[in-house]
Short mmCIF file of C-alpha atoms in Angstrom, two decimals:
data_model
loop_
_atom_site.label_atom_id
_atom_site.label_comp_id
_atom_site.label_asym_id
_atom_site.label_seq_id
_atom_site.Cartn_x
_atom_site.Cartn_y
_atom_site.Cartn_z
CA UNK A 1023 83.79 26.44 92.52
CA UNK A 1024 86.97 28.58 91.97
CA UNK A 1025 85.72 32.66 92.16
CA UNK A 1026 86.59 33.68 88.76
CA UNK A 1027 89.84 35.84 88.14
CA UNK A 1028 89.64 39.87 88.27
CA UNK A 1029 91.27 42.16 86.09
CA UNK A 1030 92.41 43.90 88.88
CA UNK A 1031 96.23 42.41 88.31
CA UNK A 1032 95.83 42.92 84.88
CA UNK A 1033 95.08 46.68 85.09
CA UNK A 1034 97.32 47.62 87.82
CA UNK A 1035 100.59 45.41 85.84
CA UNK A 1036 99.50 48.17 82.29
CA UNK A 1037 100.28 51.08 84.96
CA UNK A 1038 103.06 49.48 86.24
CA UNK A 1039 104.84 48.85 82.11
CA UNK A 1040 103.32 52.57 81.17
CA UNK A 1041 105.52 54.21 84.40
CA UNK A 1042 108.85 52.02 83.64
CA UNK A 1043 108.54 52.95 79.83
CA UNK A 1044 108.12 57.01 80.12
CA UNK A 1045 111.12 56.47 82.88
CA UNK A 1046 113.39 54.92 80.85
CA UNK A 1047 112.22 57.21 77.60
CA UNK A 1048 112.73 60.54 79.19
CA UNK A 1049 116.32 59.11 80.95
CA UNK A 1050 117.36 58.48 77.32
CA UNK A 1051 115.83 61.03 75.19
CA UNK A 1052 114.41 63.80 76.89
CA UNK A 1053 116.41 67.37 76.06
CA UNK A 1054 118.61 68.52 78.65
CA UNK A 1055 116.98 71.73 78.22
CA UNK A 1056 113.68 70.82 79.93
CA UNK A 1057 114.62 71.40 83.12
CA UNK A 1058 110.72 72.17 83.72
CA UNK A 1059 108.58 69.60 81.74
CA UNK A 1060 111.14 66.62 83.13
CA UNK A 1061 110.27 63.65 84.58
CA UNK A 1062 109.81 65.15 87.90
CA UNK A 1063 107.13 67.09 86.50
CA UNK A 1064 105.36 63.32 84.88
CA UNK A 1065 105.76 61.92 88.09
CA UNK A 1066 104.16 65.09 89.92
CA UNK A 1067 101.15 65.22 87.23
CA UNK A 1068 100.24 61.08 88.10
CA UNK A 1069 101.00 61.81 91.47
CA UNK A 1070 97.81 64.69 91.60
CA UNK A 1071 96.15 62.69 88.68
CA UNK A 1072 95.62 60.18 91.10
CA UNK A 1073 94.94 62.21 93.92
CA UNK A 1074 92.22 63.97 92.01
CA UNK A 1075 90.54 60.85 90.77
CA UNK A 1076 90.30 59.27 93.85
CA UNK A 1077 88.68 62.37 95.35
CA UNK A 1078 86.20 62.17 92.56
CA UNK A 1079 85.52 58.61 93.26
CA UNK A 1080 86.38 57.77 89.59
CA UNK A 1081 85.53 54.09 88.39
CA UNK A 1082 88.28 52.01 88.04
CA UNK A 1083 88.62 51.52 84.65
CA UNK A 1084 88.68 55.68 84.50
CA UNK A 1085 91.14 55.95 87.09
CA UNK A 1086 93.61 53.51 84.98
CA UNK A 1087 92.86 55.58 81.98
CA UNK A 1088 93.72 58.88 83.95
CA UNK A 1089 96.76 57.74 85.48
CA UNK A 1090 98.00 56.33 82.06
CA UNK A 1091 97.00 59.84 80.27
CA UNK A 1092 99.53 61.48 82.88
CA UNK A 1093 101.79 59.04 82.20
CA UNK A 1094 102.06 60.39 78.64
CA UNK A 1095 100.77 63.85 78.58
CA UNK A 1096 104.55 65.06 77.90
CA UNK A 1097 105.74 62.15 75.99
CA UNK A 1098 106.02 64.18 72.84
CA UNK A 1099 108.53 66.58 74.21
CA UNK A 1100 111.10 63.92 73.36
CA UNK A 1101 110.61 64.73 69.28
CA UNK A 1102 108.82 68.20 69.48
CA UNK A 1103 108.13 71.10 71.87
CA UNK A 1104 105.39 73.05 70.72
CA UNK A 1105 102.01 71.20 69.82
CA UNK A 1106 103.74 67.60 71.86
CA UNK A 1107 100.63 67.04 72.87
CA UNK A 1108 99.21 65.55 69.72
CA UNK A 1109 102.73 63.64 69.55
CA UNK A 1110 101.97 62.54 72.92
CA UNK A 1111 98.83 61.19 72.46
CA UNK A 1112 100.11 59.35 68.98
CA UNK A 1113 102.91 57.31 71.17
CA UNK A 1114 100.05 56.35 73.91
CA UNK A 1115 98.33 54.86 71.33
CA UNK A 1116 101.32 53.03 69.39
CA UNK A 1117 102.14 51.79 72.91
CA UNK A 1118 98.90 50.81 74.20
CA UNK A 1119 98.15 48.57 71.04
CA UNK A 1120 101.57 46.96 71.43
CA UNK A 1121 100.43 45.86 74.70
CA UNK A 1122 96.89 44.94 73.67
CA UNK A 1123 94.93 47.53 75.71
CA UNK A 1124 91.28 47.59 74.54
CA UNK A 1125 90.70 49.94 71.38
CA UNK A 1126 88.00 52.24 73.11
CA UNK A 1127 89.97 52.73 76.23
CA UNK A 1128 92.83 53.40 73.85
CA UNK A 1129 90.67 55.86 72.28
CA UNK A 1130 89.58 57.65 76.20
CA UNK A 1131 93.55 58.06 76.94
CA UNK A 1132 94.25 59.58 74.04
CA UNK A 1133 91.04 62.28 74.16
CA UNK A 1134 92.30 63.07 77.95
CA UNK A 1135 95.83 63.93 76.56
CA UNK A 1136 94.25 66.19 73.99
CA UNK A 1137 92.50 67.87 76.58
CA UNK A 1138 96.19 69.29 77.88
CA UNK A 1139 96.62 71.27 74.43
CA UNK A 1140 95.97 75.27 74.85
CA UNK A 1141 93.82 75.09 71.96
CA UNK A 1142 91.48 72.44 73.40
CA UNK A 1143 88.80 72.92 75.79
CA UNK A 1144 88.27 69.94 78.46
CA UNK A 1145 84.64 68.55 78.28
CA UNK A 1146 84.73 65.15 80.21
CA UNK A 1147 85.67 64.53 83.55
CA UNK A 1148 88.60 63.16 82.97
CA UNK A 1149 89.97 65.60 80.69
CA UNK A 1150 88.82 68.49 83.16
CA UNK A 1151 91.03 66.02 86.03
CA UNK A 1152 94.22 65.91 83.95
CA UNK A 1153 94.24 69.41 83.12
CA UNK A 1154 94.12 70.42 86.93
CA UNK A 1155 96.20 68.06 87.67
CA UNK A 1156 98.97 69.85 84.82
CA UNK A 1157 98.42 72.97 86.30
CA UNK A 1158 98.20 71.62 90.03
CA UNK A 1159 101.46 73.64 90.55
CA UNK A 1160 99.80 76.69 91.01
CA UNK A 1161 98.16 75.88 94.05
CA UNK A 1162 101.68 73.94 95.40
CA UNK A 1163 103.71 75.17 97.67
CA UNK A 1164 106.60 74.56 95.32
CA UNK A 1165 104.78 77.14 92.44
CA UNK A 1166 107.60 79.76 92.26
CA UNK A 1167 110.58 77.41 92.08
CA UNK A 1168 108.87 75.78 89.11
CA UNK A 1169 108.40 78.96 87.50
CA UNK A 1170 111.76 79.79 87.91
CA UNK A 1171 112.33 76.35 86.34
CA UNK A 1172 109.77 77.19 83.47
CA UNK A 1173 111.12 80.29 82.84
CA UNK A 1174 115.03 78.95 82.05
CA UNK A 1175 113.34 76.35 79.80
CA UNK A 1176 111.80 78.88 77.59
CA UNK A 1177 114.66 81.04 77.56
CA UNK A 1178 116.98 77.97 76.17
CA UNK A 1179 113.98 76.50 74.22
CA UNK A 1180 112.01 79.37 72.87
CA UNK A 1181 114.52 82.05 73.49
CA UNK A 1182 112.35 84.14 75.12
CA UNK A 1183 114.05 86.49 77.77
CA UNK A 1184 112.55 88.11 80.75
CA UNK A 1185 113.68 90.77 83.06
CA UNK A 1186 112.39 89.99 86.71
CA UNK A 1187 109.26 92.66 86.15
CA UNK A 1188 108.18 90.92 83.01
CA UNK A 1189 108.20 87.37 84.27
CA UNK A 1190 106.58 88.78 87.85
CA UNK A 1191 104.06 90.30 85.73
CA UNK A 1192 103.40 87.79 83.64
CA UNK A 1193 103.20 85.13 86.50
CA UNK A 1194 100.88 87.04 87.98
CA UNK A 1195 98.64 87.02 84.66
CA UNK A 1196 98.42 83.41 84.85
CA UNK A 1197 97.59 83.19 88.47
CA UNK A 1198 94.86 85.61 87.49
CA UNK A 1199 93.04 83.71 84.67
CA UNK A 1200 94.24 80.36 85.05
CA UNK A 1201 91.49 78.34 86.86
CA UNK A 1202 90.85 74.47 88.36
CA UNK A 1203 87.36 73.28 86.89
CA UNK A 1204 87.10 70.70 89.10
CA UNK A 1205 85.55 70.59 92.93
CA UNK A 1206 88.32 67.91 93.79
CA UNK A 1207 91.24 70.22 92.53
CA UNK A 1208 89.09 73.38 94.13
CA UNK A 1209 89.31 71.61 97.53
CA UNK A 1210 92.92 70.57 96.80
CA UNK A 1211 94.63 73.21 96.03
CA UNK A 1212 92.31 76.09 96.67
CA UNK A 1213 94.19 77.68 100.27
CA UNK A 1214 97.65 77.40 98.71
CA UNK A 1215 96.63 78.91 95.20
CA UNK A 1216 95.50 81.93 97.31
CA UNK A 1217 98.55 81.85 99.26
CA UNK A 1218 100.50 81.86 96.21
CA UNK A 1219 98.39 84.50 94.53
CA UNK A 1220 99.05 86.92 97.40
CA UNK A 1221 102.55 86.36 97.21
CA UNK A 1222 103.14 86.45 93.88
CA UNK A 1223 101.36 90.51 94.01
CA UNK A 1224 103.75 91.09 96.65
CA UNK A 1225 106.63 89.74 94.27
CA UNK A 1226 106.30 92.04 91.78
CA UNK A 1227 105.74 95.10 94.07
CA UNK A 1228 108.91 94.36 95.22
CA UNK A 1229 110.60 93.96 92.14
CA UNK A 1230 109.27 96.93 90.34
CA UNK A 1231 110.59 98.84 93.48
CA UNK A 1232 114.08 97.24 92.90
CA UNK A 1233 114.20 98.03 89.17
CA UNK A 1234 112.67 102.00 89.80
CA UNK A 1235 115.52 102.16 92.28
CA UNK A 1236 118.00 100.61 89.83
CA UNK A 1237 116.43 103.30 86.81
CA UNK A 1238 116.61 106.32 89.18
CA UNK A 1239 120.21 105.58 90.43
CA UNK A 1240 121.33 104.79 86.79
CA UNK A 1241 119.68 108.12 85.28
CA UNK A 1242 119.47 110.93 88.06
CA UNK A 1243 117.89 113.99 88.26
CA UNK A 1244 119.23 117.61 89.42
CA UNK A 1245 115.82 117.37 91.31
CA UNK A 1246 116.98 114.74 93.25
CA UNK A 1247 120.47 114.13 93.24
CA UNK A 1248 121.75 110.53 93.18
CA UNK A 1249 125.45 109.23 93.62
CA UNK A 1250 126.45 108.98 90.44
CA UNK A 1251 125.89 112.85 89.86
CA UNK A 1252 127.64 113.64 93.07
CA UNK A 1253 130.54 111.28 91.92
CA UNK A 1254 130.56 112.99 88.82
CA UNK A 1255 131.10 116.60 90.21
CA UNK A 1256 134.06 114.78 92.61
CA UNK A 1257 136.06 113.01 90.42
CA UNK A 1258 135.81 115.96 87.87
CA UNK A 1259 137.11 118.62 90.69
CA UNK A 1260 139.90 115.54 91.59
CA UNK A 1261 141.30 115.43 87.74
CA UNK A 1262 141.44 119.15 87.84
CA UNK A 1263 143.19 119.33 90.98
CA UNK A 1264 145.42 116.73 90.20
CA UNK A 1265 146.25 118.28 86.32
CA UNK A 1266 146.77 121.66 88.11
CA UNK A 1267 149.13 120.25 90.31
CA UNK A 1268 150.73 118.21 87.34
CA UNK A 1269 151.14 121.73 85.17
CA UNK A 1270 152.54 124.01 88.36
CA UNK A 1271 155.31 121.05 89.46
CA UNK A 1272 156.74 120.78 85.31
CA UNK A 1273 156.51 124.60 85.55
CA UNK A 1274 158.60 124.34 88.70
CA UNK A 1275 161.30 122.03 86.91
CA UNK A 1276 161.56 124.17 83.94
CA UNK A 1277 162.31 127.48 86.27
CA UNK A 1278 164.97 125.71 88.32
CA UNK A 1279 166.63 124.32 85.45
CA UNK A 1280 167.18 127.23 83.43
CA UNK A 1281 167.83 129.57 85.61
CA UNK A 1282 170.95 127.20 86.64
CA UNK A 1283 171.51 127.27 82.84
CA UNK A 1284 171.43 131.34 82.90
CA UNK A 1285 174.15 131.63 86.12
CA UNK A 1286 176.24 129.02 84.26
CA UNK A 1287 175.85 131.50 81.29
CA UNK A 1288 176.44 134.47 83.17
CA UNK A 1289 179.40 132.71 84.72
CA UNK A 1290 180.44 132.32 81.27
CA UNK A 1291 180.03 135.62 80.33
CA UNK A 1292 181.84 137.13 83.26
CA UNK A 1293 184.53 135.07 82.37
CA UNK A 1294 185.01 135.82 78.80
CA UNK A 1295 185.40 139.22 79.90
CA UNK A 1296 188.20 138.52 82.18
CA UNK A 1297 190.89 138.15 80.12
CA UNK A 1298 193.13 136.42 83.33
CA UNK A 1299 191.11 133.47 83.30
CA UNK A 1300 190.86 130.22 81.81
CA UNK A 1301 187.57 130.76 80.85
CA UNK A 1302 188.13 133.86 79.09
CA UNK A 1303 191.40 132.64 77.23
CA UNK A 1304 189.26 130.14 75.66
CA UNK A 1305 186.68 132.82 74.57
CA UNK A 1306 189.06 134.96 73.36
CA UNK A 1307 190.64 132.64 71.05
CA UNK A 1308 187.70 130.90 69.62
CA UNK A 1309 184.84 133.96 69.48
CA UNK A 1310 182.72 132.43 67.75
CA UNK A 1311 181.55 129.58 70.97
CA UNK A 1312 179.91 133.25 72.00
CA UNK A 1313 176.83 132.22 68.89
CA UNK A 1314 175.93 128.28 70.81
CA UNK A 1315 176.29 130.16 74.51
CA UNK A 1316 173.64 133.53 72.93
CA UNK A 1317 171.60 130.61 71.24
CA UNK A 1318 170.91 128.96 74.84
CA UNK A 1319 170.63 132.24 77.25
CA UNK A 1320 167.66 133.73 74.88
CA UNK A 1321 166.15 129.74 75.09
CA UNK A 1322 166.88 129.92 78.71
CA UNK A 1323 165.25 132.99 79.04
CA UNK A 1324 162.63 132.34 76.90
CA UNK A 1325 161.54 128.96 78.67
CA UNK A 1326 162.11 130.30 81.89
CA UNK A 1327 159.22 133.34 81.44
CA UNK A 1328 157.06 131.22 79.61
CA UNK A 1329 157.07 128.47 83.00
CA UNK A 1330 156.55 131.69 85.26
CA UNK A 1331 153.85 132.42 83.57
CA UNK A 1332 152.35 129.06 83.69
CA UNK A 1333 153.09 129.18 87.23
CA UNK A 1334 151.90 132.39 87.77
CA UNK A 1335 147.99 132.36 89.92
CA UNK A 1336 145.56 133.11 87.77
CA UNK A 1337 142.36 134.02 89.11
CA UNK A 1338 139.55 134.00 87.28
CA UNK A 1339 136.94 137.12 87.84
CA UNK A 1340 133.71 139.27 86.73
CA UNK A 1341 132.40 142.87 86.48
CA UNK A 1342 130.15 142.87 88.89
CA UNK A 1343 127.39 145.35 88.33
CA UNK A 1344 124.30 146.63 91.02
CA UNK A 1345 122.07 146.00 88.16
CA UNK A 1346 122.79 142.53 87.71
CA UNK A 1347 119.99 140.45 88.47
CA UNK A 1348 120.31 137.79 91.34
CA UNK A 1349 123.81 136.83 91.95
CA UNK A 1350 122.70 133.00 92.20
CA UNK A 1351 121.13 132.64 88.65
CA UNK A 1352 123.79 134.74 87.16
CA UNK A 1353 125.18 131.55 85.32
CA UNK A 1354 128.90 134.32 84.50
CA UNK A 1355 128.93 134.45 88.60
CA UNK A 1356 130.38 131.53 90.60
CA UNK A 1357 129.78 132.15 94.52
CA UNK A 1358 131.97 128.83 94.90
CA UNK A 1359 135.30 130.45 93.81
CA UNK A 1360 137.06 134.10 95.46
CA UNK A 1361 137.78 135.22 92.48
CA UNK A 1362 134.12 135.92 92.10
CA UNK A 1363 132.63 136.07 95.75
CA UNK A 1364 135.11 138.53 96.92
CA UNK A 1365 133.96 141.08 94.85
CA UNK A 1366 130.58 141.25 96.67
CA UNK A 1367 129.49 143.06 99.98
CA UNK A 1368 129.16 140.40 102.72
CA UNK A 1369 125.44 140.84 102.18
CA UNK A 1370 125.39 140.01 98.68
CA UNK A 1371 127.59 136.58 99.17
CA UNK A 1372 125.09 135.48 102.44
CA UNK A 1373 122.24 136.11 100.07
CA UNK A 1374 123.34 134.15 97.42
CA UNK A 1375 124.40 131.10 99.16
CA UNK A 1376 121.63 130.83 100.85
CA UNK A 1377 119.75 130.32 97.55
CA UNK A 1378 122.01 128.11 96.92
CA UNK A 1379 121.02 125.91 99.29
CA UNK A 1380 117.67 126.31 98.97
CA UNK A 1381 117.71 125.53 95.36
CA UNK A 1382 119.42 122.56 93.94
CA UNK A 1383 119.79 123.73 90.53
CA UNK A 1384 121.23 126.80 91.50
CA UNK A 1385 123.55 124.85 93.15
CA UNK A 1386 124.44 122.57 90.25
CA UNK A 1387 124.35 125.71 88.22
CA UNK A 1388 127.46 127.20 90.42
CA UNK A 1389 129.41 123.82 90.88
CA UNK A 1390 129.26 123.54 86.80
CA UNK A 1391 130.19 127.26 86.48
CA UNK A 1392 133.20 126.65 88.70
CA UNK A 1393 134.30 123.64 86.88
CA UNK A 1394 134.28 125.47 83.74
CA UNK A 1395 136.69 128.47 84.58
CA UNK A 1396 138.98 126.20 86.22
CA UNK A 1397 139.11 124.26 82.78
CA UNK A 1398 140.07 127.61 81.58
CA UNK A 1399 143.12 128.25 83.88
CA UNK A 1400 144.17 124.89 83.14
CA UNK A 1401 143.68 125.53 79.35
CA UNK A 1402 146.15 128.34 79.67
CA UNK A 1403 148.54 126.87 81.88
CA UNK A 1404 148.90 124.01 79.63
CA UNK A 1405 149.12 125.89 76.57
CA UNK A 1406 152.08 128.57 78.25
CA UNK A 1407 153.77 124.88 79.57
CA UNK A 1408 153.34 123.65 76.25
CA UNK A 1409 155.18 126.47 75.00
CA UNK A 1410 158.43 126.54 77.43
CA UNK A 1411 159.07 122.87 76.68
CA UNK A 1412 158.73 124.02 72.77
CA UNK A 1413 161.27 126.77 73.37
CA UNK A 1414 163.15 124.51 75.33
CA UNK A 1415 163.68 122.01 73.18
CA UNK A 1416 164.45 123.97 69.51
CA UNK A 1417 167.05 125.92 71.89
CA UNK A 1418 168.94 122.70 72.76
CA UNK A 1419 168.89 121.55 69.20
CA UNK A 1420 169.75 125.16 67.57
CA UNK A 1421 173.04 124.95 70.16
CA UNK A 1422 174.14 121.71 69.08
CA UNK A 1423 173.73 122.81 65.36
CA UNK A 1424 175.55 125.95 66.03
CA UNK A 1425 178.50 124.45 68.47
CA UNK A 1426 178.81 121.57 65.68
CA UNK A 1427 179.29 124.74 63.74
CA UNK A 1428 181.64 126.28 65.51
CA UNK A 1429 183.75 123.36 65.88
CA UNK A 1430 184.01 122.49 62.18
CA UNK A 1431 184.77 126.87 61.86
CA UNK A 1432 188.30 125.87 64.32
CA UNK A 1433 188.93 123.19 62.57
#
């Protein structure tokens, strides 16, 4: 007599459909945006499922029911994201009875998916198995890449955004309560979970050192000065240096020019009085050129002083008095400029500097002191510059009103 036939073939060809159909399901529906629940992370649930019920010498009839719950814990993701596991569970069914899977089994799967919900709390073995086995990650050595994973998924997908401290933080958390309930997954996963634990505390030491750094270099503090201070103080003594230079070389044009205009004048002049030359025969005869060539000597003149005077040093000072308190406070003195220091006594200066650079705010104090009174001189040169150019230019327009003048007057 024939043995009689096992349902060994039978059992093993359910697995078998179950594995191609999620395959095919997530290649064709699954959101692009689940780069962390993905297929990958089906096969890797089985793969532990498995594992784990092995190691807890399940019965095979439970072990088919595991597998098959891993096989469609994250089915649901394909129609919704938050609460899938109730969808999940709904498609193992629908499946199951299409393939004529025994009711009560059908009815095990589907409790072992539910167990995967937050909201549910794992009571039977298997359920406690395929939770573990979900989680298993955390006591991989691959834990951190998936969280990276996870953590792109729910910024696309939930829209939740973390800096690198908040996500540390917060992977950290988990590590802290999250817990396997089972002796297989304990024994499993237990080395590498404290592994991961350890490094994840070193993690976010190391990235709430990065981001104080990042705060403290973005902010400063005169208590500790950082580089953007410093680069503050450098480019805003560079500007001024460069604006001075600016004001003293248009000063510089303005003198040349008229005072060539004032010898062509005089030349003028000198002629008109000579009643030989050319020059003067011209004057003579048409007297009134003399009111466009008076017009542009007094604008000549007039430009000219105003650019000497915005040429002219200007050094800023104080009345220093022996009552005054300490000269490195005084917030009116600025030991960083001669125009102040040179009014001390040798002592005084030595004395001051020194606190200087013993104290940084005194120090700050001076360099902002000295920036102001140099914004003064350049106030003033700017303002006399201003001025020339002014004169300057109403004197060349008041000559060619008055030489168009003249000209009509001959004519």
């Amino acid at each position: 007599m024939e043995p009689t036939e096992t349902i060994k073939p039978a059992k093993a060809e359910i697995v078998k459909k179950a594995k191609a159909y999620i395959t095919a399901l997530f290649e064709e529906k699954l959101p692009q945006q689940l780069v962390y629940h993905s297929l990958k992370h089906t096969l890797s649930t089985v793969k532990e499922a498995k594992a784990l019920g092995e190691a807890s010498h399940l019965s095979e009839a439970d072990l088919e029911a595991l597998v098959l719950a891993a096989w469609f814990h994250d089915a649901g993701y394909i129609e919704v994201y938050d609460g899938h596991e109730y969808r999940s569970l709904e498609m193992a069914g629908q499946w199951l009875r299409e393939q004529g899977y025994p009711a009560d089994r059908i009815s095990v799967v589907q409790d072992t998916i539910r167990a995967t919900h937050r909201d549910e709390a794992p009571e039977t073995e298997l359920q406690l198995l395929l939770t573990d086995a979900d989680i298993s990650s955390m006591g991989r050595e691959d834990f951190f890449s998936n969280a990276e994973l996870l953590r792109a998924e729910w910024e696309t997908m939930l829209g939740k955004t973390y800096s690198n401290t908040q996500w540390a933080e917060s992977q950290l958390d988990f590590l802290l309560t999250a817990k396997f309930n089972t002796d297989a997954a304990k024994e499993r996963y237990g080395k590498q979970f404290k592994d991961n634990l350890k490094e994840q505390r070193k993690r976010l030491k190391k990235t709430e050192k990065k981001t104080k750094e990042k705060e403290e270099e973005a902010t400063g503090n005169f208590a500790d000065p950082k580089r953007g201070v410093e680069t503050m103080f450098r480019t805003m003594y560079n500007n001024h240096i460069k604006l001075s230079d600016m004001a003293d070389n248009k000063a510089n044009m303005m003198i040349s020019l008229n005072a060539v205009l004032i010898s062509v004048i005089v030349t003028y002049a000198g002629a008109k009085m000579g009643k030989t030359a050319a020059l003067g025969t011209i004057f003579s005869k048409n007297p009134i050129l003399g009111v466009p060539m008076g017009i542009l000597l007094i604008t000549a003149l007039g430009s000219v002083v105003t650019a000497i005077l915005c040429a002219q040093p200007d050094v800023t000072s104080f009345k220093w008095l022996k009552r005054s308190p300490q000269i490195a406070t005084n917030r009116r003195v600025n030991l960083l400029f001669f125009g102040n220091f040179s009014k001390l006594s040798l002592d005084d200066f030595q004395s001051g500097m020194n606190e200087i650079m013993r104290e940084k705010d005194t120090l700050y104090t001076n360099m902002v002191t000295d920036i102001y009174y140099l914004g003064h001189v350049l106030t003033r040169k700017y303002r006399l510059l201003r001025i020339s150019y002014t004169i300057f230019m109403v004197g060349l327009i008041l000559v060619a009103l008055s030489f168009g003048i003249a000209m009509l007057y001959k004519s």
